[in-house]
């Protein structure tokens, strides 16, 4: 007989995520702190968010429950942006909390991301549907999308649907851009006297939505572990076959958190960290020199193999390429339609050469065609689709050329047989680790309490994550507190500040202390697959990044 689900799926369906005590309590209260303000651009953000600016931080504690709504609630949920392990558990936590508060409460899932909210496309999420997806990876319960709710007509359409559906609240599960969007929607609804509350949930495998309030975005833990397992396997293959250099690009958009975490877990020979490259102003040429130097030194020691990690956002951090991308963004903000209409890429290059500065035009035309094309696209939030930029191949080509030249000059006998890999999509839909399963369930459960408390314009948080779930504390962070003003597509807009790798932070410093040794020796570590059952130190430990940050 062919099973309908795998043995692991069956066992995981029965897993009961851990909840912090205040969320488990029948009666809770929401404790509000002092008014808040963003770290910068206060006046402009206050002007843009007159109704939701300055709200206090909220903490969920055990209490008498008097402030909370007790009537049945109608709540919507939407998954926004890239998939991240644990999304289904956010929805399950939200569902269970709503039903625990009142069995007649109802949950509606908007389909295919924020576009589904704009179009009013949703399905009711019943217990039978929720049970099918508990502790599973992916966003397939209601799917995701990258639309942005921003045009006046879209905002008005949302309000109309919410009023027709009599929604008490909407939970937007997304990254920095989607939580910014949640704040804009919350502000709009308040201004329009619409009572639907909007609560965001910090999601992204990239790990770049974190700050003093949000300790980690969900999905980072699981995705990093999946990639680290694969990197460990490849390192084992490298030391077995002793003939390949593996160039591995890792997902994570702009920030290098995923790459740094994988380096800490596996000790590869070379790891490029975009933030360091930007800080030092390292050129592409210098990166190629550094890689070549390690390849040549290892070859001299008889090791014609190795493992290199490169973050997918690297090109955006190489100084001259970054300047060129910023110029391109401004041009696209102005002339995107015109450029799209040009029938041939060579005509686009020709047009751009008249619009870019001479230096940027030169950098742009020096890149391979495939990369040139990707750099001309932006998602609805203005981001370059970096997952399509094959930086690992670019580096392989440049290092191969350099080694060929050195060989011709008799400067090395290195045998350089490179293989390229990209780990991205295979990690971001994995079944959530225990950490992500517990964390996301708590996030969903807490989001329901914030709605019951009548809060809007908040991102839900769960803190104290390096401790056992018994000591976690949940609450809400006003989104306006996390905003700053940035230039996107040539326009000044409010966005949640992305957390990049802190070069003075313990995770990077730990890596930097060891990288020379890892370059020349074989110090690989083999994390193996995610374990769901077994001792806590194997199954429940947080990422090394989080543990080091909090140590
Ligand atoms: P989010 O920021 O939306 O969570 O996206 C995460 C991510 O996995 C990035 O690491 C990656 O660059 C991007 O999604 C790729 O997604 P897409 O294929 O939709 O461009």
PDB file of C-alpha atoms and ligand atoms in Angstrom, residues 80-84 146 175-176 203-206 208 251-253 312 385-388 425 428 498, ligand 1:
ATOM      1  CA  UNK A  80       3.533  37.280   2.533  1.00  0.00           C
ATOM      2  CA  UNK A  81       6.839  36.933   0.650  1.00  0.00           C
ATOM      3  CA  UNK A  82       9.256  34.016   0.645  1.00  0.00           C
ATOM      4  CA  UNK A  83       8.343  30.765   2.368  1.00  0.00           C
ATOM      5  CA  UNK A  84       9.825  30.136   5.809  1.00  0.00           C
ATOM      6  CA  UNK A 146       4.866  39.320  -3.055  1.00  0.00           C
ATOM      7  CA  UNK A 175       9.465  40.079   6.639  1.00  0.00           C
ATOM      8  CA  UNK A 176      10.578  43.666   7.088  1.00  0.00           C
ATOM      9  CA  UNK A 203       9.030  35.833   9.165  1.00  0.00           C
ATOM     10  CA  UNK A 204      12.045  35.345   6.917  1.00  0.00           C
ATOM     11  CA  UNK A 205      14.770  32.759   6.587  1.00  0.00           C
ATOM     12  CA  UNK A 206      17.124  35.678   5.907  1.00  0.00           C
ATOM     13  CA  UNK A 208      17.417  40.171   8.926  1.00  0.00           C
ATOM     14  CA  UNK A 251      20.046  32.277   0.135  1.00  0.00           C
ATOM     15  CA  UNK A 252      19.482  35.204   2.422  1.00  0.00           C
ATOM     16  CA  UNK A 253      18.984  38.200   0.127  1.00  0.00           C
ATOM     17  CA  UNK A 312      23.434  35.534  -2.393  1.00  0.00           C
ATOM     18  CA  UNK A 385      15.765  39.313  -7.103  1.00  0.00           C
ATOM     19  CA  UNK A 386      19.189  38.257  -5.824  1.00  0.00           C
ATOM     20  CA  UNK A 387      18.312  34.561  -5.756  1.00  0.00           C
ATOM     21  CA  UNK A 388      18.722  34.672  -9.544  1.00  0.00           C
ATOM     22  CA  UNK A 425      14.602  26.877  -2.159  1.00  0.00           C
ATOM     23  CA  UNK A 428      12.947  27.437   3.061  1.00  0.00           C
ATOM     24  CA  UNK A 498      17.034  45.600   7.947  1.00  0.00           C
TER      25      UNK A 498
HETATM   26  P1  LIG B   1      11.469  37.105   2.302  1.00  0.00           P
HETATM   27  O1  LIG B   1      12.329  38.273   2.600  1.00  0.00           O
HETATM   28  O2  LIG B   1      10.193  37.462   1.666  1.00  0.00           O
HETATM   29  O3  LIG B   1      11.276  36.256   3.514  1.00  0.00           O
HETATM   30  O4  LIG B   1      12.226  36.229   1.235  1.00  0.00           O
HETATM   31  C1  LIG B   1      13.206  35.343   1.564  1.00  0.00           C
HETATM   32  C2  LIG B   1      13.895  34.780   0.363  1.00  0.00           C
HETATM   33  O5  LIG B   1      14.012  33.398   0.573  1.00  0.00           O
HETATM   34  C3  LIG B   1      15.238  35.447   0.085  1.00  0.00           C
HETATM   35  O6  LIG B   1      16.275  34.846   0.807  1.00  0.00           O
HETATM   36  C4  LIG B   1      15.388  35.251  -1.388  1.00  0.00           C
HETATM   37  O7  LIG B   1      16.243  36.207  -1.969  1.00  0.00           O
HETATM   38  C5  LIG B   1      13.998  35.417  -1.880  1.00  0.00           C
HETATM   39  O8  LIG B   1      13.155  34.974  -0.836  1.00  0.00           O
HETATM   40  C6  LIG B   1      13.730  34.631  -3.123  1.00  0.00           C
HETATM   41  O9  LIG B   1      12.366  34.600  -3.373  1.00  0.00           O
HETATM   42  P2  LIG B   1      11.760  34.781  -4.813  1.00  0.00           P
HETATM   43  O10 LIG B   1      12.100  33.554  -5.561  1.00  0.00           O
HETATM   44  O11 LIG B   1      10.315  34.988  -4.587  1.00  0.00           O
HETATM   45  O12 LIG B   1      12.440  36.001  -5.376  1.00  0.00           O
END
